[in-house]
């Protein structure tokens, strides 16, 4: 009897299906709550109050994206209706030129919508958005400007900006406008050169001198310190370079994704359940908040990266860690019960702890990458 396995863990297929079922119930509930509030999108839920945002917020595209992923999963007419409704609420963002977040805002919403419906209007919105985003690119510096200049930073670029390159790549391929791909590639190469430390962890903010084109500051905005390892920043980096390898087949991007994954997965402060603390160097570990959003982004990225590496051992490691992350995020500790948590799917994410903003709350981007990871794992199982 000692040799008989006592492992009675829920099969991954059931974990994934349960996660998707609860995600659908929660999202339909949340969509109904705001259905009649024009131009309003969900942001978070704190102190028993639903917090919302308009199309100008960087998070505006995530909830429509969740709905599109759930429609992809089971083709429910009700979910498609809501996906179209909330996607339309983001459209005005397409002409914004004062933000780098148009990829988050438009690709998660209109990009997924176009992929699933081939609606030509959605592609037109993405084309306009790509043109708007491109206005923030500086050839001399070689990157897309993230935030506007201030007294602290001349030309600030954050690691999050890697995520907005997917929209440029997509539009380049759909419209044969190669300059969008050139911008994405240049940004990725410049970021690879300057954003990473020797151990392959990354800074949050790099500010460039606009005359020399070289960095003049390497700092943080949302991490514990300039030299610390902000968890979601590492997640953005891992996802961003995995995606850029998919789009370009550039082996340098693949190797960087592997390097980042190695740093994250072998960090001594990564908990056994694989959901990171908000910063790997936060001073009060283990009494620091976890960040479910970082865990979800990492899980989704690892599932994709595992399909690109030519090393079976690495591929299995990535899939195993992602599976553990999905198990943890799908547990009662993180996965909300239906019609609780304000209608959001996951609990325990961290937005910006140094400024005490959105700490230990649900966040739309955590939900988005959780559902994306569930779908990716479901496809692997199939």
Short mmCIF file of C-alpha atoms in Angstrom, two decimals:
data_model
loop_
_atom_site.label_atom_id
_atom_site.label_comp_id
_atom_site.label_asym_id
_atom_site.label_seq_id
_atom_site.Cartn_x
_atom_site.Cartn_y
_atom_site.Cartn_z
CA UNK A 1 0.00 0.00 0.00
CA UNK A 2 2.94 2.31 0.57
CA UNK A 3 3.59 2.20 -3.17
CA UNK A 4 0.07 3.23 -4.14
CA UNK A 5 -0.21 6.88 -5.05
CA UNK A 6 -2.27 8.91 -2.62
CA UNK A 7 -2.44 11.82 -5.05
CA UNK A 8 -6.12 12.57 -5.47
CA UNK A 9 -5.69 15.94 -7.11
CA UNK A 10 -8.47 17.11 -9.39
CA UNK A 11 -7.57 16.28 -13.01
CA UNK A 12 -6.27 19.30 -14.92
CA UNK A 13 -9.04 18.95 -17.48
CA UNK A 14 -11.62 19.44 -14.72
CA UNK A 15 -9.66 22.33 -13.18
CA UNK A 16 -9.63 24.09 -16.54
CA UNK A 17 -13.30 23.46 -17.27
CA UNK A 18 -14.35 24.56 -13.79
CA UNK A 19 -12.29 27.73 -14.15
CA UNK A 20 -13.87 28.51 -17.50
CA UNK A 21 -17.39 27.80 -16.24
CA UNK A 22 -17.00 30.10 -13.24
CA UNK A 23 -15.34 32.74 -15.42
CA UNK A 24 -18.34 32.72 -17.74
CA UNK A 25 -20.84 33.00 -14.89
CA UNK A 26 -18.92 35.83 -13.28
CA UNK A 27 -18.41 37.74 -16.50
CA UNK A 28 -22.06 37.50 -17.55
CA UNK A 29 -23.03 38.76 -14.10
CA UNK A 30 -20.57 41.67 -14.26
CA UNK A 31 -21.55 42.56 -17.82
CA UNK A 32 -25.19 42.70 -16.76
CA UNK A 33 -24.37 45.02 -13.87
CA UNK A 34 -22.96 47.68 -16.19
CA UNK A 35 -24.98 46.96 -19.32
CA UNK A 36 -27.02 50.16 -19.15
CA UNK A 37 -24.18 52.46 -18.09
CA UNK A 38 -22.97 53.88 -21.37
CA UNK A 39 -19.21 53.96 -22.03
CA UNK A 40 -18.42 52.42 -18.63
CA UNK A 41 -16.07 49.45 -18.17
CA UNK A 42 -15.17 47.51 -15.00
CA UNK A 43 -11.83 48.14 -13.31
CA UNK A 44 -11.80 46.55 -9.84
CA UNK A 45 -13.86 45.85 -6.72
CA UNK A 46 -12.79 47.26 -3.37
CA UNK A 47 -14.53 47.98 -0.07
CA UNK A 48 -17.70 46.35 -1.41
CA UNK A 49 -17.81 48.83 -4.27
CA UNK A 50 -17.47 48.26 -8.01
CA UNK A 51 -14.85 50.62 -9.47
CA UNK A 52 -15.18 51.52 -13.13
CA UNK A 53 -13.26 53.29 -15.89
CA UNK A 54 -13.81 54.86 -19.28
CA UNK A 55 -12.20 54.10 -22.63
CA UNK A 56 -9.16 56.27 -21.83
CA UNK A 57 -7.99 53.94 -19.08
CA UNK A 58 -5.19 51.53 -19.95
CA UNK A 59 -7.32 48.65 -18.63
CA UNK A 60 -10.35 49.38 -20.83
CA UNK A 61 -9.75 46.51 -23.29
CA UNK A 62 -9.35 43.66 -20.82
CA UNK A 63 -12.98 42.99 -19.91
CA UNK A 64 -14.11 42.92 -23.56
CA UNK A 65 -11.16 40.58 -24.16
CA UNK A 66 -12.32 38.26 -21.37
CA UNK A 67 -15.74 38.11 -22.99
CA UNK A 68 -14.28 37.29 -26.41
CA UNK A 69 -12.18 34.47 -24.94
CA UNK A 70 -15.25 33.05 -23.19
CA UNK A 71 -17.21 33.29 -26.44
CA UNK A 72 -14.38 31.41 -28.17
CA UNK A 73 -14.74 28.70 -25.54
CA UNK A 74 -18.45 27.96 -25.86
CA UNK A 75 -20.01 30.28 -28.50
CA UNK A 76 -22.79 31.50 -26.21
CA UNK A 77 -24.92 34.15 -27.92
CA UNK A 78 -25.30 36.07 -24.66
CA UNK A 79 -21.54 36.34 -24.22
CA UNK A 80 -21.03 37.48 -27.80
CA UNK A 81 -23.67 40.18 -27.32
CA UNK A 82 -21.81 41.49 -24.31
CA UNK A 83 -18.42 41.16 -26.02
CA UNK A 84 -19.62 43.35 -28.88
CA UNK A 85 -21.23 45.83 -26.51
CA UNK A 86 -18.18 46.35 -24.33
CA UNK A 87 -15.75 46.29 -27.27
CA UNK A 88 -17.66 49.18 -28.84
CA UNK A 89 -17.16 51.16 -25.65
CA UNK A 90 -13.39 51.15 -26.21
CA UNK A 91 -13.42 52.35 -29.84
CA UNK A 92 -12.76 56.01 -29.11
CA UNK A 93 -9.32 55.03 -27.84
CA UNK A 94 -8.16 54.39 -31.41
CA UNK A 95 -7.16 58.02 -32.01
CA UNK A 96 -5.36 58.54 -28.70
CA UNK A 97 -1.72 59.52 -29.13
CA UNK A 98 -0.91 60.33 -25.49
CA UNK A 99 -0.58 56.69 -24.37
CA UNK A 100 1.47 53.62 -25.24
CA UNK A 101 -1.25 51.28 -23.95
CA UNK A 102 -3.26 51.07 -27.17
CA UNK A 103 -2.24 47.44 -27.59
CA UNK A 104 -3.79 46.55 -24.26
CA UNK A 105 -6.82 48.69 -25.00
CA UNK A 106 -7.50 47.74 -28.62
CA UNK A 107 -5.80 44.42 -29.34
CA UNK A 108 -7.31 42.62 -26.35
CA UNK A 109 -10.76 43.83 -27.38
CA UNK A 110 -10.91 44.49 -31.13
CA UNK A 111 -8.06 42.10 -31.89
CA UNK A 112 -9.78 39.13 -30.32
CA UNK A 113 -13.08 40.25 -31.77
CA UNK A 114 -11.62 40.38 -35.28
CA UNK A 115 -9.92 37.01 -34.84
CA UNK A 116 -13.23 35.38 -33.93
CA UNK A 117 -15.69 37.24 -36.18
CA UNK A 118 -13.67 38.71 -39.10
CA UNK A 119 -15.66 41.92 -38.65
CA UNK A 120 -13.93 44.34 -41.08
CA UNK A 121 -14.75 47.33 -38.88
CA UNK A 122 -12.68 45.82 -36.10
CA UNK A 123 -9.66 45.68 -38.39
CA UNK A 124 -10.14 49.33 -39.34
CA UNK A 125 -10.11 50.25 -35.66
CA UNK A 126 -6.88 48.30 -35.17
CA UNK A 127 -5.27 50.02 -38.17
CA UNK A 128 -6.14 53.45 -36.79
CA UNK A 129 -4.86 52.39 -33.37
CA UNK A 130 -1.56 51.21 -34.85
CA UNK A 131 -1.09 54.55 -36.59
CA UNK A 132 -1.81 56.36 -33.32
CA UNK A 133 0.62 54.20 -31.37
CA UNK A 134 3.33 54.71 -33.99
CA UNK A 135 3.34 58.45 -33.36
CA UNK A 136 5.06 57.72 -30.04
CA UNK A 137 8.05 56.04 -31.71
CA UNK A 138 11.35 57.93 -31.86
CA UNK A 139 13.85 56.60 -34.41
CA UNK A 140 16.87 58.06 -32.66
CA UNK A 141 16.01 56.45 -29.33
CA UNK A 142 14.59 53.32 -30.96
CA UNK A 143 11.60 52.81 -28.69
CA UNK A 144 7.95 53.76 -28.26
CA UNK A 145 7.56 56.35 -25.52
CA UNK A 146 5.50 55.04 -22.63
CA UNK A 147 4.69 58.05 -20.48
CA UNK A 148 5.02 61.70 -21.27
CA UNK A 149 8.19 63.54 -20.22
CA UNK A 150 8.41 65.03 -16.76
CA UNK A 151 11.01 66.47 -14.41
CA UNK A 152 12.25 63.00 -13.55
CA UNK A 153 12.30 61.27 -16.94
CA UNK A 154 13.10 62.64 -20.41
CA UNK A 155 11.84 59.71 -22.47
CA UNK A 156 10.42 57.02 -20.15
CA UNK A 157 9.87 53.49 -21.41
CA UNK A 158 8.40 50.78 -19.18
CA UNK A 159 8.75 47.03 -19.63
CA UNK A 160 4.94 46.81 -19.93
CA UNK A 161 5.33 48.44 -23.35
CA UNK A 162 6.52 45.13 -24.82
CA UNK A 163 2.90 43.99 -24.64
CA UNK A 164 1.71 46.67 -27.06
CA UNK A 165 3.91 45.38 -29.88
CA UNK A 166 1.53 42.53 -30.67
CA UNK A 167 -1.02 44.91 -32.17
CA UNK A 168 1.64 46.48 -34.40
CA UNK A 169 2.78 43.07 -35.59
CA UNK A 170 -0.77 41.93 -36.25
CA UNK A 171 -1.70 45.01 -38.25
CA UNK A 172 1.57 44.80 -40.21
CA UNK A 173 0.73 41.26 -41.33
CA UNK A 174 -2.94 41.95 -42.03
CA UNK A 175 -2.29 45.09 -44.09
CA UNK A 176 1.23 44.51 -45.47
CA UNK A 177 2.39 47.74 -43.83
CA UNK A 178 5.85 46.63 -42.79
CA UNK A 179 6.73 49.86 -41.00
CA UNK A 180 4.58 48.72 -38.07
CA UNK A 181 6.66 45.54 -37.79
CA UNK A 182 9.86 47.57 -38.08
CA UNK A 183 8.79 49.71 -35.12
CA UNK A 184 7.91 46.65 -33.03
CA UNK A 185 11.21 44.96 -33.82
CA UNK A 186 13.27 48.04 -33.09
CA UNK A 187 11.52 48.57 -29.78
CA UNK A 188 12.08 44.94 -28.78
CA UNK A 189 15.78 45.08 -29.71
CA UNK A 190 16.38 48.33 -27.85
CA UNK A 191 14.56 47.05 -24.78
CA UNK A 192 16.61 43.86 -24.87
CA UNK A 193 19.78 45.94 -24.89
CA UNK A 194 18.97 48.26 -22.00
CA UNK A 195 16.15 46.97 -19.81
CA UNK A 196 17.74 43.82 -18.38
CA UNK A 197 20.25 43.23 -15.62
CA UNK A 198 23.01 40.57 -15.89
CA UNK A 199 20.77 38.04 -14.07
CA UNK A 200 18.01 38.61 -16.69
CA UNK A 201 15.67 40.38 -14.29
CA UNK A 202 14.40 43.67 -15.66
CA UNK A 203 14.00 47.23 -14.54
CA UNK A 204 10.52 48.72 -14.65
CA UNK A 205 11.37 52.14 -16.10
CA UNK A 206 14.23 53.13 -18.39
CA UNK A 207 14.44 56.79 -19.32
CA UNK A 208 16.44 57.71 -22.42
CA UNK A 209 18.37 60.87 -23.17
CA UNK A 210 16.72 62.27 -26.28
CA UNK A 211 19.99 63.75 -27.58
CA UNK A 212 22.29 60.74 -27.19
CA UNK A 213 19.58 58.08 -27.39
CA UNK A 214 21.16 56.35 -24.37
CA UNK A 215 19.57 55.59 -20.98
CA UNK A 216 20.01 58.26 -18.31
CA UNK A 217 17.93 56.56 -15.58
CA UNK A 218 17.02 52.99 -14.64
CA UNK A 219 14.30 52.99 -11.99
CA UNK A 220 10.91 51.72 -10.90
CA UNK A 221 7.44 53.14 -10.45
CA UNK A 222 5.49 50.17 -9.16
CA UNK A 223 8.21 47.96 -7.69
CA UNK A 224 9.71 48.01 -4.21
CA UNK A 225 12.92 49.76 -5.27
CA UNK A 226 14.91 50.66 -8.37
CA UNK A 227 17.03 47.55 -7.95
CA UNK A 228 14.23 45.17 -6.94
CA UNK A 229 12.39 42.64 -9.08
CA UNK A 230 8.79 43.78 -9.58
CA UNK A 231 6.83 40.59 -10.28
CA UNK A 232 4.44 41.82 -12.93
CA UNK A 233 7.30 43.51 -14.75
CA UNK A 234 9.04 40.16 -15.10
CA UNK A 235 5.75 38.69 -16.31
CA UNK A 236 5.38 41.36 -19.00
CA UNK A 237 8.95 40.71 -20.12
CA UNK A 238 8.45 36.95 -20.33
CA UNK A 239 5.20 37.27 -22.24
CA UNK A 240 6.50 40.04 -24.48
CA UNK A 241 9.59 38.24 -25.74
CA UNK A 242 7.71 34.96 -26.15
CA UNK A 243 5.18 36.80 -28.30
CA UNK A 244 7.87 38.59 -30.29
CA UNK A 245 9.54 35.27 -31.07
CA UNK A 246 6.22 33.97 -32.36
CA UNK A 247 5.84 37.02 -34.58
CA UNK A 248 9.41 37.19 -35.93
CA UNK A 249 11.13 33.82 -35.34
CA UNK A 250 14.11 35.83 -34.06
CA UNK A 251 16.14 33.40 -31.95
CA UNK A 252 17.43 36.22 -29.74
CA UNK A 253 13.89 36.83 -28.54
CA UNK A 254 13.37 33.15 -27.82
CA UNK A 255 16.62 32.97 -25.84
CA UNK A 256 15.65 36.05 -23.85
CA UNK A 257 12.28 34.51 -23.00
CA UNK A 258 14.09 31.35 -21.83
CA UNK A 259 16.48 33.47 -19.75
CA UNK A 260 13.62 35.35 -18.09
CA UNK A 261 11.73 32.12 -17.40
CA UNK A 262 14.83 30.64 -15.75
CA UNK A 263 15.19 33.67 -13.52
CA UNK A 264 11.54 33.58 -12.43
CA UNK A 265 11.14 29.85 -11.95
CA UNK A 266 14.35 29.39 -9.99
CA UNK A 267 14.08 32.46 -7.82
CA UNK A 268 14.29 31.50 -4.13
CA UNK A 269 11.35 33.75 -3.27
CA UNK A 270 8.92 32.12 -5.72
CA UNK A 271 6.39 30.32 -3.48
CA UNK A 272 5.67 26.62 -3.86
CA UNK A 273 2.25 27.34 -5.34
CA UNK A 274 4.02 29.50 -7.99
CA UNK A 275 1.99 32.68 -7.47
CA UNK A 276 4.61 35.39 -6.86
CA UNK A 277 4.67 38.07 -4.24
CA UNK A 278 4.08 41.50 -5.76
CA UNK A 279 7.86 42.03 -5.75
CA UNK A 280 10.43 39.24 -5.46
CA UNK A 281 12.49 41.50 -3.19
CA UNK A 282 9.68 42.90 -1.04
CA UNK A 283 11.06 43.30 2.49
CA UNK A 284 8.46 41.38 4.51
CA UNK A 285 8.21 38.12 2.58
CA UNK A 286 6.36 35.85 3.37
CA UNK A 287 4.03 38.50 4.83
CA UNK A 288 3.68 40.38 1.55
CA UNK A 289 0.68 40.39 -0.82
CA UNK A 290 0.68 37.93 -3.68
CA UNK A 291 -0.07 39.14 -7.21
CA UNK A 292 -2.49 36.87 -9.02
CA UNK A 293 -2.16 39.01 -12.14
CA UNK A 294 1.57 38.26 -12.38
CA UNK A 295 0.87 34.56 -11.84
CA UNK A 296 -1.74 34.50 -14.61
CA UNK A 297 0.47 36.34 -17.10
CA UNK A 298 3.40 34.02 -16.37
CA UNK A 299 1.21 30.92 -16.74
CA UNK A 300 -0.09 32.04 -20.11
CA UNK A 301 3.40 32.93 -21.33
CA UNK A 302 4.92 29.63 -20.16
CA UNK A 303 2.27 27.62 -21.97
CA UNK A 304 3.20 29.35 -25.22
CA UNK A 305 6.95 29.32 -24.63
CA UNK A 306 6.87 25.59 -23.92
CA UNK A 307 5.74 25.00 -27.49
CA UNK A 308 8.71 26.87 -28.98
CA UNK A 309 11.71 25.52 -27.08
CA UNK A 310 13.63 22.59 -28.56
CA UNK A 311 14.28 21.07 -25.15
CA UNK A 312 11.74 18.54 -23.84
CA UNK A 313 12.89 19.03 -20.26
CA UNK A 314 12.34 22.78 -20.44
CA UNK A 315 9.02 22.36 -22.19
CA UNK A 316 7.79 19.99 -19.50
CA UNK A 317 9.02 22.32 -16.77
CA UNK A 318 7.14 25.27 -18.25
CA UNK A 319 3.94 23.26 -18.64
CA UNK A 320 4.26 21.84 -15.12
CA UNK A 321 4.70 25.26 -13.52
CA UNK A 322 1.82 26.71 -15.55
CA UNK A 323 -0.36 23.79 -14.47
CA UNK A 324 0.52 24.46 -10.82
CA UNK A 325 -0.29 28.15 -11.28
CA UNK A 326 -3.66 27.32 -12.82
CA UNK A 327 -4.42 24.89 -9.99
CA UNK A 328 -3.60 27.58 -7.43
CA UNK A 329 -5.54 30.32 -9.21
CA UNK A 330 -8.49 27.94 -9.59
CA UNK A 331 -8.56 27.14 -5.87
CA UNK A 332 -10.98 28.74 -3.42
CA UNK A 333 -8.13 30.98 -2.26
CA UNK A 334 -8.04 32.84 -5.59
CA UNK A 335 -11.09 31.91 -7.67
CA UNK A 336 -14.19 33.82 -6.61
CA UNK A 337 -17.48 32.10 -5.89
CA UNK A 338 -20.24 33.03 -8.35
CA UNK A 339 -21.79 36.46 -7.80
CA UNK A 340 -19.13 37.49 -5.30
CA UNK A 341 -15.99 39.61 -5.75
CA UNK A 342 -18.03 42.19 -7.66
CA UNK A 343 -18.30 39.79 -10.59
CA UNK A 344 -14.54 39.60 -11.12
CA UNK A 345 -12.98 36.16 -11.54
CA UNK A 346 -9.79 36.23 -9.47
CA UNK A 347 -8.99 37.63 -6.04
CA UNK A 348 -5.66 38.87 -4.65
CA UNK A 349 -3.96 41.01 -7.29
CA UNK A 350 -1.77 44.06 -6.72
CA UNK A 351 -1.83 47.15 -8.89
CA UNK A 352 0.62 49.65 -7.40
CA UNK A 353 1.63 48.87 -3.84
CA UNK A 354 4.14 51.71 -3.30
CA UNK A 355 1.26 54.14 -3.84
CA UNK A 356 -1.23 51.94 -1.98
CA UNK A 357 -3.34 51.69 -5.12
CA UNK A 358 -5.37 48.53 -5.85
CA UNK A 359 -3.67 46.27 -3.34
CA UNK A 360 -5.15 42.79 -2.75
CA UNK A 361 -8.11 43.35 -5.05
CA UNK A 362 -9.46 41.82 -8.27
CA UNK A 363 -8.18 43.35 -11.49
CA UNK A 364 -9.44 42.97 -15.06
CA UNK A 365 -6.03 42.11 -16.48
CA UNK A 366 -5.60 39.28 -13.99
CA UNK A 367 -8.91 37.86 -15.23
CA UNK A 368 -7.90 38.32 -18.88
CA UNK A 369 -4.64 36.40 -18.68
CA UNK A 370 -6.15 33.75 -16.41
CA UNK A 371 -8.86 32.97 -18.98
CA UNK A 372 -6.29 33.10 -21.78
CA UNK A 373 -4.10 30.61 -19.89
CA UNK A 374 -7.07 28.33 -19.27
CA UNK A 375 -7.87 28.30 -22.99
CA UNK A 376 -4.26 27.65 -23.91
CA UNK A 377 -4.09 24.72 -21.52
CA UNK A 378 -7.42 23.37 -22.76
CA UNK A 379 -6.06 23.38 -26.32
CA UNK A 380 -2.93 21.55 -25.15
CA UNK A 381 -5.08 18.90 -23.47
CA UNK A 382 -7.08 18.46 -26.66
#
